[in-house]
Amino acid sequence: MPDVTLPIKDKIAIIFDFDETLAPPTHLNMLKKTGIDGEERETFVKQLLDQKWEKVLARAYSWIKYSQNANPKITRQMFQSVGEELELYNGVDTLFDRLRSFCPYDSIDLEFYLLTAGFVEVPQATSIADEFKKIWGGAYAFNEQDELVFIKNIITHEEKREYIQQLAKGIGTDGPNLPDSTHQHVDQKDMYVPFTQIIYVGDGSSDRPAFSLLHEKGGFAIGLAKDNSAAWKENDKLKKNQKVDNLLKVDYTQGSELMQCLQLAIECITKRILLRKVGKS
């Protein structure tokens, strides 16, 4: 009898955004660390945006511009110390072990990824950095004195889609100029992890391209809402494919609604994998 069943992939990938998903906005800590006036910086960034700058580049360039005139300069160590001192959201420190407990089958791998339009220097220095198989984000360039001088690369909001596609296909996930080969076709049997076995967790507008991809491909998209969050106030303007499976309060403590949803998503994928294994041994 020909094999007409879908391939079995013993893998679940959970992808997290960082700022306002796992931790408060890190730029606030950086402002305190550098002594830069927050309103003054926002005015400068707005001027760049009015000149049609890309938002991620504008915000990154603001640090470089201020560092050029600062004494002492902004350094790699400042970003790293922000990460080391960062207070993560409640429950994040024990989050990953609890998520693993939701999938108690040794044959199924649960992998964690971090995908941010921010810069990796901060999350790479946090206490949870080792939990992630990959941390994807922009990166700064520093001189021999470790002073901030330029931008190595960025991830725009739209490019988050590309990274998720590359992860699913298992191609182009290493190297300095990612993502590459985005449109390369990969047969379902050769996928690294099917889209239907990917869970994405993010907090708002920067994550909408990722939400839409997972919506289109049958994965899970979980949105996070904060008090007075501007990101979700205009829900009626969201495109249908940008909507999420659920929108929940940021709370990673045991038994929270967010943890219940993550558990259900993991269990749903796990049962689908087990279903496909029936009669295959």
mmCIF file of C-alpha atoms in Angstrom:
data_model
loop_
_atom_site.group_PDB
_atom_site.id
_atom_site.type_symbol
_atom_site.label_atom_id
_atom_site.label_comp_id
_atom_site.label_asym_id
_atom_site.label_seq_id
_atom_site.Cartn_x
_atom_site.Cartn_y
_atom_site.Cartn_z
ATOM 1 C CA MET A 1 0.000 0.000 0.000
ATOM 2 C CA PRO A 2 1.435 3.414 -0.909
ATOM 3 C CA ASP A 3 2.192 5.779 1.948
ATOM 4 C CA VAL A 4 -0.400 8.537 1.665
ATOM 5 C CA THR A 5 -0.109 9.844 5.218
ATOM 6 C CA LEU A 6 1.581 13.074 6.234
ATOM 7 C CA PRO A 7 5.203 12.823 7.401
ATOM 8 C CA ILE A 8 6.022 12.569 11.079
ATOM 9 C CA LYS A 9 8.238 15.281 12.567
ATOM 10 C CA ASP A 10 8.983 14.806 16.264
ATOM 11 C CA LYS A 11 9.497 18.491 16.917
ATOM 12 C CA ILE A 12 7.643 21.518 18.299
ATOM 13 C CA ALA A 13 9.066 25.034 17.951
ATOM 14 C CA ILE A 14 7.978 27.889 20.206
ATOM 15 C CA ILE A 15 9.123 31.323 19.029
ATOM 16 C CA PHE A 16 9.039 34.323 21.363
ATOM 17 C CA ASP A 17 9.379 37.996 20.656
ATOM 18 C CA PHE A 18 11.406 39.754 23.391
ATOM 19 C CA ASP A 19 10.549 43.346 24.343
ATOM 20 C CA GLU A 20 7.113 43.477 25.967
ATOM 21 C CA THR A 21 6.752 39.733 25.450
ATOM 22 C CA LEU A 22 9.282 38.277 27.892
ATOM 23 C CA ALA A 23 10.528 41.523 29.433
ATOM 24 C CA PRO A 24 9.574 45.211 29.783
ATOM 25 C CA PRO A 25 10.787 47.606 27.063
ATOM 26 C CA THR A 26 14.574 47.418 27.247
ATOM 27 C CA HIS A 27 15.152 50.889 25.807
ATOM 28 C CA LEU A 28 13.915 52.362 29.103
ATOM 29 C CA ASN A 29 16.739 50.612 30.952
ATOM 30 C CA MET A 30 19.185 51.780 28.313
ATOM 31 C CA LEU A 31 18.049 55.384 28.764
ATOM 32 C CA LYS A 32 18.766 55.123 32.483
ATOM 33 C CA LYS A 33 22.123 53.488 31.833
ATOM 34 C CA THR A 34 23.268 56.177 29.386
ATOM 35 C CA GLY A 35 21.562 59.207 30.921
ATOM 36 C CA ILE A 36 19.895 60.078 27.602
ATOM 37 C CA ASP A 37 16.661 62.058 27.838
ATOM 38 C CA GLY A 38 13.832 59.828 26.607
ATOM 39 C CA GLU A 39 11.650 62.598 25.181
ATOM 40 C CA GLU A 40 14.611 64.115 23.370
ATOM 41 C CA ARG A 41 15.428 60.752 21.816
ATOM 42 C CA GLU A 42 11.821 60.191 20.726
ATOM 43 C CA THR A 43 11.794 63.626 19.072
ATOM 44 C CA PHE A 44 14.978 62.739 17.194
ATOM 45 C CA VAL A 45 13.540 59.379 16.088
ATOM 46 C CA LYS A 46 10.319 61.054 14.925
ATOM 47 C CA GLN A 47 12.347 63.464 12.806
ATOM 48 C CA LEU A 48 14.003 60.496 11.108
ATOM 49 C CA LEU A 49 10.662 58.766 10.564
ATOM 50 C CA ASP A 50 9.307 61.949 8.996
ATOM 51 C CA GLN A 51 12.246 61.681 6.584
ATOM 52 C CA LYS A 52 11.039 58.151 5.642
ATOM 53 C CA TRP A 53 13.609 56.228 7.670
ATOM 54 C CA GLU A 54 12.812 52.591 8.443
ATOM 55 C CA LYS A 55 11.643 52.494 12.081
ATOM 56 C CA VAL A 56 14.134 49.875 13.337
ATOM 57 C CA LEU A 57 17.028 51.724 11.693
ATOM 58 C CA ALA A 58 15.881 55.078 13.067
ATOM 59 C CA ARG A 59 15.775 53.816 16.634
ATOM 60 C CA ALA A 60 19.136 52.081 16.280
ATOM 61 C CA TYR A 61 20.763 55.140 14.746
ATOM 62 C CA SER A 62 19.566 57.278 17.649
ATOM 63 C CA TRP A 63 21.899 55.375 20.002
ATOM 64 C CA ILE A 64 24.793 55.784 17.576
ATOM 65 C CA LYS A 65 24.147 59.507 17.181
ATOM 66 C CA TYR A 66 24.051 60.091 20.908
ATOM 67 C CA SER A 67 27.132 57.964 21.481
ATOM 68 C CA GLN A 68 29.119 60.089 19.038
ATOM 69 C CA ASN A 69 28.645 63.093 21.313
ATOM 70 C CA ALA A 70 28.707 61.290 24.658
ATOM 71 C CA ASN A 71 31.442 60.933 27.215
ATOM 72 C CA PRO A 72 31.705 58.117 28.092
ATOM 73 C CA LYS A 73 30.618 56.486 24.832
ATOM 74 C CA ILE A 74 27.880 53.876 24.619
ATOM 75 C CA THR A 75 29.598 50.496 24.777
ATOM 76 C CA ARG A 76 28.864 46.815 24.289
ATOM 77 C CA GLN A 77 29.146 46.417 28.059
ATOM 78 C CA MET A 78 26.275 48.874 28.603
ATOM 79 C CA PHE A 79 23.934 46.774 26.478
ATOM 80 C CA GLN A 80 25.111 43.601 28.183
ATOM 81 C CA SER A 81 24.655 45.048 31.668
ATOM 82 C CA VAL A 82 21.089 46.033 30.748
ATOM 83 C CA GLY A 83 20.463 42.376 29.839
ATOM 84 C CA GLU A 84 22.128 41.078 33.001
ATOM 85 C CA GLU A 85 20.121 43.437 35.227
ATOM 86 C CA LEU A 86 16.831 43.132 33.354
ATOM 87 C CA GLU A 87 13.818 42.070 35.414
ATOM 88 C CA LEU A 88 11.928 39.594 33.245
ATOM 89 C CA TYR A 89 8.166 39.327 33.404
ATOM 90 C CA ASN A 90 6.709 37.339 36.263
ATOM 91 C CA GLY A 91 7.212 33.596 35.766
ATOM 92 C CA VAL A 92 9.626 33.806 32.816
ATOM 93 C CA ASP A 93 12.543 32.497 34.875
ATOM 94 C CA THR A 94 10.788 29.118 35.285
ATOM 95 C CA LEU A 95 8.770 29.252 32.058
ATOM 96 C CA PHE A 96 10.807 26.877 29.925
ATOM 97 C CA ASP A 97 10.898 23.924 32.318
ATOM 98 C CA ARG A 98 7.132 24.233 32.785
ATOM 99 C CA LEU A 99 6.593 24.265 29.028
ATOM 100 C CA ARG A 100 8.719 21.118 28.706
ATOM 101 C CA SER A 101 6.519 19.415 31.291
ATOM 102 C CA PHE A 102 3.510 19.941 28.988
ATOM 103 C CA CYS A 103 5.130 17.567 26.467
ATOM 104 C CA PRO A 104 6.229 14.550 28.541
ATOM 105 C CA TYR A 105 7.335 12.432 25.570
ATOM 106 C CA ASP A 106 11.088 11.970 25.189
ATOM 107 C CA SER A 107 10.639 11.283 21.487
ATOM 108 C CA ILE A 108 9.272 14.797 20.847
ATOM 109 C CA ASP A 109 11.722 17.701 20.981
ATOM 110 C CA LEU A 110 10.486 21.053 22.266
ATOM 111 C CA GLU A 111 12.715 23.850 20.924
ATOM 112 C CA PHE A 112 12.671 27.528 21.888
ATOM 113 C CA TYR A 113 13.633 30.433 19.642
ATOM 114 C CA LEU A 114 13.799 34.169 20.159
ATOM 115 C CA LEU A 115 12.974 36.421 17.216
ATOM 116 C CA THR A 116 13.141 40.152 17.838
ATOM 117 C CA ALA A 117 13.212 43.309 15.751
ATOM 118 C CA GLY A 118 15.409 44.650 18.549
ATOM 119 C CA PHE A 119 19.092 43.946 18.997
ATOM 120 C CA VAL A 120 20.634 40.749 20.335
ATOM 121 C CA GLU A 121 23.169 42.325 22.693
ATOM 122 C CA VAL A 122 20.544 42.651 25.451
ATOM 123 C CA PRO A 123 18.712 39.272 25.300
ATOM 124 C CA GLN A 124 21.991 37.407 24.823
ATOM 125 C CA ALA A 125 23.065 38.673 28.256
ATOM 126 C CA THR A 126 19.899 37.665 30.127
ATOM 127 C CA SER A 127 19.566 34.712 32.472
ATOM 128 C CA ILE A 128 17.340 32.865 29.963
ATOM 129 C CA ALA A 129 19.630 33.186 26.916
ATOM 130 C CA ASP A 130 20.768 29.556 27.105
ATOM 131 C CA GLU A 131 17.178 28.316 26.831
ATOM 132 C CA PHE A 132 16.981 29.338 23.173
ATOM 133 C CA LYS A 133 18.339 27.206 20.358
ATOM 134 C CA LYS A 134 18.702 30.424 18.345
ATOM 135 C CA ILE A 135 18.423 34.112 19.158
ATOM 136 C CA TRP A 136 17.648 36.159 16.041
ATOM 137 C CA GLY A 137 17.734 39.927 16.054
ATOM 138 C CA GLY A 138 19.657 42.923 14.850
ATOM 139 C CA ALA A 139 23.271 43.438 15.894
ATOM 140 C CA TYR A 140 25.473 46.450 16.528
ATOM 141 C CA ALA A 141 29.074 46.990 15.450
ATOM 142 C CA PHE A 142 31.685 48.057 18.002
ATOM 143 C CA ASN A 143 35.250 49.299 17.603
ATOM 144 C CA GLU A 144 38.365 47.929 19.303
ATOM 145 C CA GLN A 145 37.435 49.827 22.461
ATOM 146 C CA ASP A 146 33.991 48.164 22.370
ATOM 147 C CA GLU A 147 32.377 51.528 21.627
ATOM 148 C CA LEU A 148 29.199 51.605 19.531
ATOM 149 C CA VAL A 149 29.991 52.715 15.991
ATOM 150 C CA PHE A 150 27.439 51.290 13.560
ATOM 151 C CA ILE A 151 24.765 48.692 12.784
ATOM 152 C CA LYS A 152 25.742 45.222 11.562
ATOM 153 C CA ASN A 153 22.279 44.082 10.590
ATOM 154 C CA ILE A 154 18.618 44.514 11.426
ATOM 155 C CA ILE A 155 15.451 42.456 11.352
ATOM 156 C CA THR A 156 12.452 44.451 10.213
ATOM 157 C CA HIS A 157 8.945 43.539 11.266
ATOM 158 C CA GLU A 158 8.204 42.050 7.847
ATOM 159 C CA GLU A 159 11.391 39.985 7.883
ATOM 160 C CA LYS A 160 10.143 38.049 10.879
ATOM 161 C CA ARG A 161 8.063 36.071 8.384
ATOM 162 C CA GLU A 162 11.221 35.141 6.490
ATOM 163 C CA TYR A 163 12.982 33.802 9.568
ATOM 164 C CA ILE A 164 10.015 31.638 10.518
ATOM 165 C CA GLN A 165 9.874 30.241 6.986
ATOM 166 C CA GLN A 166 13.581 29.484 7.067
ATOM 167 C CA LEU A 167 13.226 27.734 10.415
ATOM 168 C CA ALA A 168 10.368 25.592 9.116
ATOM 169 C CA LYS A 169 12.300 24.637 5.979
ATOM 170 C CA GLY A 170 15.570 24.093 7.839
ATOM 171 C CA ILE A 171 17.565 26.213 5.386
ATOM 172 C CA GLY A 172 19.451 29.495 5.602
ATOM 173 C CA THR A 173 19.349 29.813 9.382
ATOM 174 C CA ASP A 174 23.073 30.481 9.793
ATOM 175 C CA GLY A 175 25.302 33.183 8.362
ATOM 176 C CA PRO A 176 25.723 36.961 8.389
ATOM 177 C CA ASN A 177 23.101 37.950 5.816
ATOM 178 C CA LEU A 178 19.888 36.213 6.745
ATOM 179 C CA PRO A 179 17.414 35.175 5.602
ATOM 180 C CA ASP A 180 18.488 33.639 2.313
ATOM 181 C CA SER A 181 16.772 31.241 -0.101
ATOM 182 C CA THR A 182 13.415 32.310 1.325
ATOM 183 C CA HIS A 183 11.452 31.116 -1.673
ATOM 184 C CA GLN A 184 13.256 27.814 -2.075
ATOM 185 C CA HIS A 185 10.738 24.979 -2.201
ATOM 186 C CA VAL A 186 11.114 22.221 0.377
ATOM 187 C CA ASP A 187 8.949 19.102 0.271
ATOM 188 C CA GLN A 188 6.853 18.568 3.385
ATOM 189 C CA LYS A 189 8.738 15.384 4.226
ATOM 190 C CA ASP A 190 11.981 17.366 4.271
ATOM 191 C CA MET A 191 10.772 20.229 6.472
ATOM 192 C CA TYR A 192 12.707 20.789 9.681
ATOM 193 C CA VAL A 193 9.489 21.534 11.566
ATOM 194 C CA PRO A 194 6.050 21.877 9.919
ATOM 195 C CA PHE A 195 4.337 25.263 10.244
ATOM 196 C CA THR A 196 1.491 23.461 12.000
ATOM 197 C CA GLN A 197 3.961 22.597 14.782
ATOM 198 C CA ILE A 198 5.134 26.159 15.376
ATOM 199 C CA ILE A 199 3.795 28.433 18.137
ATOM 200 C CA TYR A 200 4.550 32.168 17.998
ATOM 201 C CA VAL A 201 4.128 34.490 20.992
ATOM 202 C CA GLY A 202 4.273 38.262 20.486
ATOM 203 C CA ASP A 203 2.890 41.502 21.822
ATOM 204 C CA GLY A 204 1.602 43.620 18.978
ATOM 205 C CA SER A 205 2.078 45.485 15.737
ATOM 206 C CA SER A 206 5.682 44.397 15.123
ATOM 207 C CA ASP A 207 4.518 40.780 15.267
ATOM 208 C CA ARG A 208 1.606 41.049 12.844
ATOM 209 C CA PRO A 209 3.608 39.708 9.866
ATOM 210 C CA ALA A 210 4.507 36.662 11.960
ATOM 211 C CA PHE A 211 0.906 36.272 13.109
ATOM 212 C CA SER A 212 -0.333 36.362 9.517
ATOM 213 C CA LEU A 213 2.174 33.712 8.387
ATOM 214 C CA LEU A 214 1.185 31.306 11.150
ATOM 215 C CA HIS A 215 -2.490 31.996 10.428
ATOM 216 C CA GLU A 216 -1.949 31.154 6.750
ATOM 217 C CA LYS A 217 0.089 28.025 7.466
ATOM 218 C CA GLY A 218 -1.957 26.518 10.294
ATOM 219 C CA GLY A 219 0.366 27.252 13.184
ATOM 220 C CA PHE A 220 -0.515 28.915 16.485
ATOM 221 C CA ALA A 221 -0.315 32.673 17.106
ATOM 222 C CA ILE A 222 -0.744 33.971 20.650
ATOM 223 C CA GLY A 223 -0.985 37.720 21.223
ATOM 224 C CA LEU A 224 -0.103 39.476 24.469
ATOM 225 C CA ALA A 225 -1.886 42.564 25.765
ATOM 226 C CA LYS A 226 -0.672 45.076 28.309
ATOM 227 C CA ASP A 227 -2.735 47.659 30.160
ATOM 228 C CA ASN A 228 -3.511 50.603 27.857
ATOM 229 C CA SER A 229 -1.610 48.900 25.025
ATOM 230 C CA ALA A 230 -1.823 50.911 21.825
ATOM 231 C CA ALA A 231 -0.967 47.842 19.744
ATOM 232 C CA TRP A 232 -4.450 46.304 20.099
ATOM 233 C CA LYS A 233 -6.683 49.375 20.472
ATOM 234 C CA GLU A 234 -7.586 49.388 16.782
ATOM 235 C CA ASN A 235 -8.519 45.720 16.470
ATOM 236 C CA ASP A 236 -11.112 46.569 13.832
ATOM 237 C CA LYS A 237 -8.295 47.676 11.542
ATOM 238 C CA LEU A 238 -6.493 44.343 11.760
ATOM 239 C CA LYS A 239 -6.554 42.304 8.598
ATOM 240 C CA LYS A 240 -8.270 38.961 9.001
ATOM 241 C CA ASN A 241 -5.011 37.039 8.629
ATOM 242 C CA GLN A 242 -3.314 39.178 11.306
ATOM 243 C CA LYS A 243 -5.671 38.033 14.024
ATOM 244 C CA VAL A 244 -4.440 35.653 16.710
ATOM 245 C CA ASP A 245 -5.730 32.436 18.250
ATOM 246 C CA ASN A 246 -6.076 34.247 21.557
ATOM 247 C CA LEU A 247 -5.160 37.604 23.105
ATOM 248 C CA LEU A 248 -4.083 37.309 26.719
ATOM 249 C CA LYS A 249 -2.639 39.247 29.602
ATOM 250 C CA VAL A 250 1.142 38.970 29.992
ATOM 251 C CA ASP A 251 1.346 36.518 32.882
ATOM 252 C CA TYR A 252 3.632 33.501 32.829
ATOM 253 C CA THR A 253 2.877 32.328 36.360
ATOM 254 C CA GLN A 254 1.599 28.822 37.029
ATOM 255 C CA GLY A 255 -2.065 28.402 36.078
ATOM 256 C CA SER A 256 -2.439 31.746 34.286
ATOM 257 C CA GLU A 257 -4.626 31.981 31.189
ATOM 258 C CA LEU A 258 -1.521 32.455 29.046
ATOM 259 C CA MET A 259 0.074 29.295 30.429
ATOM 260 C CA GLN A 260 -3.187 27.403 29.914
ATOM 261 C CA CYS A 261 -3.197 28.429 26.239
ATOM 262 C CA LEU A 262 0.449 27.494 25.754
ATOM 263 C CA GLN A 263 -0.235 24.123 27.369
ATOM 264 C CA LEU A 264 -3.232 23.491 25.116
ATOM 265 C CA ALA A 265 -1.240 24.435 22.003
ATOM 266 C CA ILE A 266 1.605 22.079 22.946
ATOM 267 C CA GLU A 267 -0.809 19.264 23.792
ATOM 268 C CA CYS A 268 -2.682 19.777 20.514
ATOM 269 C CA ILE A 269 0.504 19.457 18.458
ATOM 270 C CA THR A 270 1.726 16.532 20.555
ATOM 271 C CA LYS A 271 -1.499 14.592 20.008
ATOM 272 C CA ARG A 272 -1.324 15.230 16.255
ATOM 273 C CA ILE A 273 2.210 13.805 16.197
ATOM 274 C CA LEU A 274 1.116 10.776 18.231
ATOM 275 C CA LEU A 275 -1.925 10.297 15.972
ATOM 276 C CA ARG A 276 0.344 10.023 12.936
ATOM 277 C CA LYS A 277 2.491 7.431 14.710
ATOM 278 C CA VAL A 278 -0.345 4.982 15.338
ATOM 279 C CA GLY A 279 0.362 1.783 13.410
ATOM 280 C CA LYS A 280 3.786 2.987 12.264
ATOM 281 C CA SER A 281 5.896 1.121 14.803
#
